[in-house]
Amino acid sequence: MAGRSRVRGWQRLAAALLALGSVTASCSCGSDSVGPTVPPTTAPDSPPTPTTPTPPPTTPPTTAPPAACGTDRLGADRPVVQLQPPGAVARTDVVGVGSFPCASRVWVEDGGVAGFVFSADGACDVAQNTAAKPATAVVREADGTMLRLEQGMATCTLGQPILLCPPGSILPTSTYTQVATACDPDPVFRVAVFAGTATIVTPAGEKFEMGPGQQFQCDPTACLEVKPTADATFSATERRAFTRHISLLRLSPNIFGIG
């Protein structure tokens, strides 16, 4: 009997708890209420959070290599000539014959020679004037300058002007002019005319008209009062370069009174 009473007691307690929950949940007001029941408030619907679309994966921009400078060509027989196109950080070795971008910078070391053919405008062989310093030059600049020799020597057949130890320059005044040149800020500026005629502008700004067999040589920092002389001499290497240029440019030797 005692067990049944405990069971009935738990049942009555459970029933009472359920009844209390039911009353509490359903009662809104009445005499036993403390105050009016405030209906539950419902938070307004929040606007949807905008989502940012995932951008497509980015592809690094590709930079096209600089275009070749017309039909100009550069040749070197050993990897001692290096070329740096405009905007490039690194230099590249030149071996064999190929094109090059305009406004490129060239270095020549270890007794090498950079052979340029500037379309029909001329040809130049660039080399060191001393083993202690690399030859350096810029080729085919935006203003049309074929060659700007900053250090070294160049043996050239010119149909267009070149810069030599700028502001020094050589302006051919015949159809083509063949010259042997040297530029070393410490301590020589030299132009020797082998064939044709040219106007020479010295680093000091003086101008001279020169013809075959004449040369002008000075320290680039002390060119004033120096005059051209008629004692130009040319090495066997320079003479071979002049002959090769005539063939490369497809010129008649008669243009220089040869043959």
mmCIF file of C-alpha atoms in Angstrom:
data_model
loop_
_atom_site.group_PDB
_atom_site.id
_atom_site.type_symbol
_atom_site.label_atom_id
_atom_site.label_comp_id
_atom_site.label_asym_id
_atom_site.label_seq_id
_atom_site.Cartn_x
_atom_site.Cartn_y
_atom_site.Cartn_z
ATOM 1 C CA MET A 1 0.000 0.000 0.000
ATOM 2 C CA ALA A 2 2.810 2.363 0.849
ATOM 3 C CA GLY A 3 4.424 1.744 -2.598
ATOM 4 C CA ARG A 4 1.179 2.446 -4.362
ATOM 5 C CA SER A 5 0.706 5.651 -2.361
ATOM 6 C CA ARG A 6 4.192 6.906 -3.413
ATOM 7 C CA VAL A 7 3.399 6.132 -7.033
ATOM 8 C CA ARG A 8 0.072 7.934 -6.849
ATOM 9 C CA GLY A 9 1.830 10.855 -5.122
ATOM 10 C CA TRP A 10 4.423 11.209 -7.922
ATOM 11 C CA GLN A 11 1.613 10.960 -10.455
ATOM 12 C CA ARG A 12 -0.381 13.735 -8.749
ATOM 13 C CA LEU A 13 2.797 15.906 -8.519
ATOM 14 C CA ALA A 14 3.524 15.366 -12.160
ATOM 15 C CA ALA A 15 -0.059 16.160 -13.110
ATOM 16 C CA ALA A 16 0.062 19.335 -11.035
ATOM 17 C CA LEU A 17 3.323 20.477 -12.702
ATOM 18 C CA LEU A 18 1.849 19.882 -16.101
ATOM 19 C CA ALA A 19 -1.328 21.765 -15.141
ATOM 20 C CA LEU A 20 0.743 24.709 -13.823
ATOM 21 C CA GLY A 21 2.721 24.853 -17.009
ATOM 22 C CA SER A 22 -0.442 24.809 -19.037
ATOM 23 C CA VAL A 23 -2.003 27.624 -17.019
ATOM 24 C CA THR A 24 1.125 29.734 -17.121
ATOM 25 C CA ALA A 25 1.466 29.355 -20.835
ATOM 26 C CA SER A 26 -2.193 30.050 -21.640
ATOM 27 C CA CYS A 27 -3.157 32.745 -19.144
ATOM 28 C CA SER A 28 -3.157 36.327 -20.434
ATOM 29 C CA CYS A 29 -4.848 38.189 -17.597
ATOM 30 C CA GLY A 30 -7.235 37.649 -14.680
ATOM 31 C CA SER A 31 -8.047 38.571 -11.159
ATOM 32 C CA ASP A 32 -4.957 36.765 -9.916
ATOM 33 C CA SER A 33 -2.630 38.522 -12.390
ATOM 34 C CA VAL A 34 -0.135 41.036 -11.098
ATOM 35 C CA GLY A 35 -0.409 43.186 -14.212
ATOM 36 C CA PRO A 36 -1.236 43.033 -17.858
ATOM 37 C CA THR A 37 0.741 40.551 -19.771
ATOM 38 C CA VAL A 38 2.838 42.198 -22.498
ATOM 39 C CA PRO A 39 2.606 40.230 -25.667
ATOM 40 C CA PRO A 40 5.989 38.995 -26.752
ATOM 41 C CA THR A 41 7.701 41.248 -29.226
ATOM 42 C CA THR A 42 9.082 39.866 -32.391
ATOM 43 C CA ALA A 43 12.257 41.419 -33.767
ATOM 44 C CA PRO A 44 11.701 42.844 -37.229
ATOM 45 C CA ASP A 45 13.164 40.850 -39.969
ATOM 46 C CA SER A 46 16.732 41.957 -40.580
ATOM 47 C CA PRO A 47 17.607 42.768 -44.180
ATOM 48 C CA PRO A 48 19.742 40.106 -45.758
ATOM 49 C CA THR A 49 23.444 40.694 -45.374
ATOM 50 C CA PRO A 50 24.841 41.550 -48.773
ATOM 51 C CA THR A 51 27.395 39.080 -49.972
ATOM 52 C CA THR A 52 30.500 40.180 -51.810
ATOM 53 C CA PRO A 53 31.001 38.121 -54.932
ATOM 54 C CA THR A 54 34.253 36.237 -55.004
ATOM 55 C CA PRO A 55 36.454 37.816 -57.652
ATOM 56 C CA PRO A 56 37.810 35.521 -60.302
ATOM 57 C CA PRO A 57 41.404 34.435 -59.800
ATOM 58 C CA THR A 58 43.804 37.075 -61.067
ATOM 59 C CA THR A 59 46.357 36.235 -63.691
ATOM 60 C CA PRO A 60 49.617 38.175 -63.554
ATOM 61 C CA PRO A 61 49.852 40.510 -66.528
ATOM 62 C CA THR A 62 52.089 39.246 -69.257
ATOM 63 C CA THR A 63 54.644 41.609 -70.690
ATOM 64 C CA ALA A 64 55.429 41.153 -74.332
ATOM 65 C CA PRO A 65 59.122 41.231 -75.157
ATOM 66 C CA PRO A 66 60.243 44.479 -76.774
ATOM 67 C CA ALA A 67 59.817 44.462 -80.527
ATOM 68 C CA ALA A 68 62.839 44.101 -82.739
ATOM 69 C CA CYS A 69 64.295 47.331 -84.020
ATOM 70 C CA GLY A 70 63.339 47.039 -87.677
ATOM 71 C CA THR A 71 65.847 45.050 -89.708
ATOM 72 C CA ASP A 72 68.819 46.055 -87.552
ATOM 73 C CA ARG A 73 71.108 43.187 -86.572
ATOM 74 C CA LEU A 74 73.677 42.491 -83.869
ATOM 75 C CA GLY A 75 76.320 39.791 -84.067
ATOM 76 C CA ALA A 76 78.901 38.404 -81.625
ATOM 77 C CA ASP A 77 81.030 35.285 -81.891
ATOM 78 C CA ARG A 78 81.616 34.815 -78.141
ATOM 79 C CA PRO A 79 79.407 35.351 -75.038
ATOM 80 C CA VAL A 80 81.337 38.458 -74.019
ATOM 81 C CA VAL A 81 78.718 40.818 -75.470
ATOM 82 C CA GLN A 82 75.636 41.528 -73.365
ATOM 83 C CA LEU A 83 72.421 43.326 -74.271
ATOM 84 C CA GLN A 84 69.910 45.015 -71.949
ATOM 85 C CA PRO A 85 66.618 46.007 -73.632
ATOM 86 C CA PRO A 86 64.864 49.149 -72.342
ATOM 87 C CA GLY A 87 63.014 48.473 -69.072
ATOM 88 C CA ALA A 88 64.782 45.164 -68.495
ATOM 89 C CA VAL A 89 66.665 44.507 -65.263
ATOM 90 C CA ALA A 90 68.945 41.747 -66.440
ATOM 91 C CA ARG A 91 71.425 41.551 -69.297
ATOM 92 C CA THR A 92 71.415 38.718 -71.810
ATOM 93 C CA ASP A 93 74.426 37.185 -73.533
ATOM 94 C CA VAL A 94 74.651 37.614 -77.282
ATOM 95 C CA VAL A 95 76.102 34.814 -79.400
ATOM 96 C CA GLY A 96 75.531 34.583 -83.129
ATOM 97 C CA VAL A 97 73.496 37.060 -85.173
ATOM 98 C CA GLY A 98 70.010 38.320 -84.315
ATOM 99 C CA SER A 99 67.727 41.298 -83.917
ATOM 100 C CA PHE A 100 67.596 43.620 -80.909
ATOM 101 C CA PRO A 101 65.066 46.084 -79.436
ATOM 102 C CA CYS A 102 65.542 49.800 -80.067
ATOM 103 C CA ALA A 103 67.172 51.837 -77.289
ATOM 104 C CA SER A 104 69.013 48.785 -75.944
ATOM 105 C CA ARG A 105 72.246 49.126 -73.990
ATOM 106 C CA VAL A 106 75.216 46.958 -74.940
ATOM 107 C CA TRP A 107 78.313 45.900 -72.986
ATOM 108 C CA VAL A 108 81.454 44.411 -74.545
ATOM 109 C CA GLU A 109 84.185 42.786 -72.432
ATOM 110 C CA ASP A 110 87.098 40.344 -72.585
ATOM 111 C CA GLY A 111 88.340 41.449 -75.994
ATOM 112 C CA GLY A 112 85.012 40.830 -77.746
ATOM 113 C CA VAL A 113 83.406 42.745 -80.621
ATOM 114 C CA ALA A 114 79.744 43.691 -81.051
ATOM 115 C CA GLY A 115 78.992 43.993 -84.762
ATOM 116 C CA PHE A 116 75.957 46.135 -85.625
ATOM 117 C CA VAL A 117 74.261 46.589 -88.984
ATOM 118 C CA PHE A 118 71.746 49.436 -88.801
ATOM 119 C CA SER A 119 69.615 48.527 -91.811
ATOM 120 C CA ALA A 120 70.929 50.653 -94.697
ATOM 121 C CA ASP A 121 71.930 53.495 -92.351
ATOM 122 C CA GLY A 122 75.352 52.155 -91.444
ATOM 123 C CA ALA A 123 77.391 49.551 -89.620
ATOM 124 C CA CYS A 124 79.608 49.694 -86.517
ATOM 125 C CA ASP A 125 81.967 47.361 -84.694
ATOM 126 C CA VAL A 126 82.100 48.231 -80.973
ATOM 127 C CA ALA A 127 84.995 47.042 -78.793
ATOM 128 C CA GLN A 128 86.982 48.011 -75.712
ATOM 129 C CA ASN A 129 89.603 50.707 -75.989
ATOM 130 C CA THR A 130 91.284 49.343 -72.864
ATOM 131 C CA ALA A 131 91.075 45.926 -71.196
ATOM 132 C CA ALA A 132 90.381 47.572 -67.838
ATOM 133 C CA LYS A 133 86.985 48.964 -68.910
ATOM 134 C CA PRO A 134 84.027 47.378 -70.722
ATOM 135 C CA ALA A 135 82.792 49.164 -73.816
ATOM 136 C CA THR A 136 79.290 50.577 -73.326
ATOM 137 C CA ALA A 137 76.858 52.047 -75.835
ATOM 138 C CA VAL A 138 73.157 52.623 -76.529
ATOM 139 C CA VAL A 139 71.814 51.721 -79.969
ATOM 140 C CA ARG A 140 68.943 53.094 -82.058
ATOM 141 C CA GLU A 141 67.544 55.658 -79.675
ATOM 142 C CA ALA A 142 64.073 57.179 -79.998
ATOM 143 C CA ASP A 143 65.425 60.299 -81.734
ATOM 144 C CA GLY A 144 66.956 58.143 -84.469
ATOM 145 C CA THR A 145 70.551 58.212 -83.214
ATOM 146 C CA MET A 146 72.152 54.970 -84.417
ATOM 147 C CA LEU A 147 74.818 54.726 -81.751
ATOM 148 C CA ARG A 148 75.725 56.555 -78.554
ATOM 149 C CA LEU A 149 79.207 55.411 -77.604
ATOM 150 C CA GLU A 150 79.896 56.151 -73.932
ATOM 151 C CA GLN A 151 83.035 54.071 -73.426
ATOM 152 C CA GLY A 152 85.196 52.141 -75.856
ATOM 153 C CA MET A 153 85.968 52.384 -79.526
ATOM 154 C CA ALA A 154 83.871 51.977 -82.661
ATOM 155 C CA THR A 155 84.833 51.419 -86.266
ATOM 156 C CA CYS A 156 81.889 52.650 -88.332
ATOM 157 C CA THR A 157 80.571 53.172 -91.820
ATOM 158 C CA LEU A 158 78.019 55.921 -91.314
ATOM 159 C CA GLY A 159 75.044 57.109 -93.319
ATOM 160 C CA GLN A 160 73.502 58.711 -90.217
ATOM 161 C CA PRO A 161 74.920 60.633 -87.210
ATOM 162 C CA ILE A 162 76.244 58.996 -84.063
ATOM 163 C CA LEU A 163 77.051 60.394 -80.613
ATOM 164 C CA LEU A 164 80.543 60.004 -79.261
ATOM 165 C CA CYS A 165 81.318 60.884 -75.636
ATOM 166 C CA PRO A 166 78.120 63.004 -75.655
ATOM 167 C CA PRO A 167 77.724 65.817 -76.421
ATOM 168 C CA GLY A 168 80.399 64.948 -78.975
ATOM 169 C CA SER A 169 79.028 63.720 -82.310
ATOM 170 C CA ILE A 170 79.850 62.744 -85.881
ATOM 171 C CA LEU A 171 77.592 63.870 -88.748
ATOM 172 C CA PRO A 172 78.470 62.329 -92.125
ATOM 173 C CA THR A 173 78.447 64.914 -94.893
ATOM 174 C CA SER A 174 78.978 62.439 -97.736
ATOM 175 C CA THR A 175 76.662 59.557 -98.657
ATOM 176 C CA TYR A 176 78.661 57.338 -96.324
ATOM 177 C CA THR A 177 81.644 58.123 -94.136
ATOM 178 C CA GLN A 178 84.062 55.623 -92.627
ATOM 179 C CA VAL A 179 85.582 56.558 -89.263
ATOM 180 C CA ALA A 180 87.571 55.007 -86.447
ATOM 181 C CA THR A 181 86.581 56.455 -83.071
ATOM 182 C CA ALA A 182 87.389 56.191 -79.384
ATOM 183 C CA CYS A 183 85.543 57.507 -76.355
ATOM 184 C CA ASP A 184 86.979 57.289 -72.865
ATOM 185 C CA PRO A 185 85.992 60.048 -70.414
ATOM 186 C CA ASP A 186 89.403 59.428 -68.853
ATOM 187 C CA PRO A 187 91.197 60.478 -71.039
ATOM 188 C CA VAL A 188 90.554 60.333 -74.822
ATOM 189 C CA PHE A 189 88.143 61.494 -77.521
ATOM 190 C CA ARG A 190 89.274 60.473 -81.015
ATOM 191 C CA VAL A 191 87.819 60.592 -84.515
ATOM 192 C CA ALA A 192 89.839 59.536 -87.550
ATOM 193 C CA VAL A 193 88.277 59.699 -91.037
ATOM 194 C CA PHE A 194 89.190 56.847 -93.356
ATOM 195 C CA ALA A 195 86.841 57.678 -96.254
ATOM 196 C CA GLY A 196 84.181 60.295 -96.943
ATOM 197 C CA THR A 197 83.662 63.541 -95.039
ATOM 198 C CA ALA A 198 82.063 64.482 -91.742
ATOM 199 C CA THR A 199 81.286 67.302 -89.345
ATOM 200 C CA ILE A 200 82.808 66.583 -85.942
ATOM 201 C CA VAL A 201 81.419 68.149 -82.780
ATOM 202 C CA THR A 202 83.858 67.876 -79.873
ATOM 203 C CA PRO A 203 82.846 67.448 -76.214
ATOM 204 C CA ALA A 204 83.687 71.156 -75.846
ATOM 205 C CA GLY A 205 81.103 72.015 -78.531
ATOM 206 C CA GLU A 206 83.562 73.017 -81.272
ATOM 207 C CA LYS A 207 82.828 71.941 -84.852
ATOM 208 C CA PHE A 208 85.283 70.824 -87.514
ATOM 209 C CA GLU A 209 84.871 69.647 -91.107
ATOM 210 C CA MET A 210 87.113 66.647 -91.686
ATOM 211 C CA GLY A 211 88.078 64.468 -94.645
ATOM 212 C CA PRO A 212 90.092 61.322 -95.352
ATOM 213 C CA GLY A 213 93.335 61.010 -93.420
ATOM 214 C CA GLN A 214 92.388 63.624 -90.823
ATOM 215 C CA GLN A 215 91.918 62.964 -87.147
ATOM 216 C CA PHE A 216 90.941 64.882 -84.038
ATOM 217 C CA GLN A 217 92.083 63.704 -80.642
ATOM 218 C CA CYS A 218 91.891 65.324 -77.195
ATOM 219 C CA ASP A 219 91.195 64.776 -73.534
ATOM 220 C CA PRO A 220 87.373 65.152 -73.339
ATOM 221 C CA THR A 221 87.832 67.640 -70.497
ATOM 222 C CA ALA A 222 90.374 69.740 -72.408
ATOM 223 C CA CYS A 223 89.395 69.862 -76.083
ATOM 224 C CA LEU A 224 89.480 73.631 -76.508
ATOM 225 C CA GLU A 225 92.272 74.930 -78.744
ATOM 226 C CA VAL A 226 92.867 71.424 -80.178
ATOM 227 C CA LYS A 227 92.655 71.227 -83.979
ATOM 228 C CA PRO A 228 92.368 68.333 -86.444
ATOM 229 C CA THR A 229 95.602 66.932 -87.830
ATOM 230 C CA ALA A 230 96.381 65.106 -91.075
ATOM 231 C CA ASP A 231 98.216 62.150 -89.564
ATOM 232 C CA ALA A 232 95.447 59.556 -89.099
ATOM 233 C CA THR A 233 96.553 55.946 -89.111
ATOM 234 C CA PHE A 234 94.383 52.837 -89.144
ATOM 235 C CA SER A 235 95.045 49.355 -87.828
ATOM 236 C CA ALA A 236 94.629 46.214 -89.909
ATOM 237 C CA THR A 237 91.543 45.356 -87.833
ATOM 238 C CA GLU A 238 89.937 48.715 -88.629
ATOM 239 C CA ARG A 239 90.703 48.340 -92.353
ATOM 240 C CA ARG A 240 89.142 44.870 -92.419
ATOM 241 C CA ALA A 241 86.045 46.241 -90.681
ATOM 242 C CA PHE A 242 85.658 48.987 -93.310
ATOM 243 C CA THR A 243 85.868 46.395 -96.108
ATOM 244 C CA ARG A 244 83.354 44.112 -94.373
ATOM 245 C CA HIS A 245 80.900 47.000 -93.892
ATOM 246 C CA ILE A 246 80.886 47.706 -97.637
ATOM 247 C CA SER A 247 79.767 44.110 -98.191
ATOM 248 C CA LEU A 248 77.210 44.093 -95.340
ATOM 249 C CA LEU A 249 75.609 47.324 -96.544
ATOM 250 C CA ARG A 250 75.808 46.169 -100.181
ATOM 251 C CA LEU A 251 77.646 49.294 -101.228
ATOM 252 C CA SER A 252 79.765 49.762 -104.287
ATOM 253 C CA PRO A 253 83.425 50.351 -103.401
ATOM 254 C CA ASN A 254 83.285 53.198 -105.896
ATOM 255 C CA ILE A 255 81.261 55.183 -103.370
ATOM 256 C CA PHE A 256 84.564 55.769 -101.556
ATOM 257 C CA GLY A 257 86.688 55.898 -104.696
ATOM 258 C CA ILE A 258 87.965 52.373 -104.077
ATOM 259 C CA GLY A 259 88.520 49.882 -106.863
#
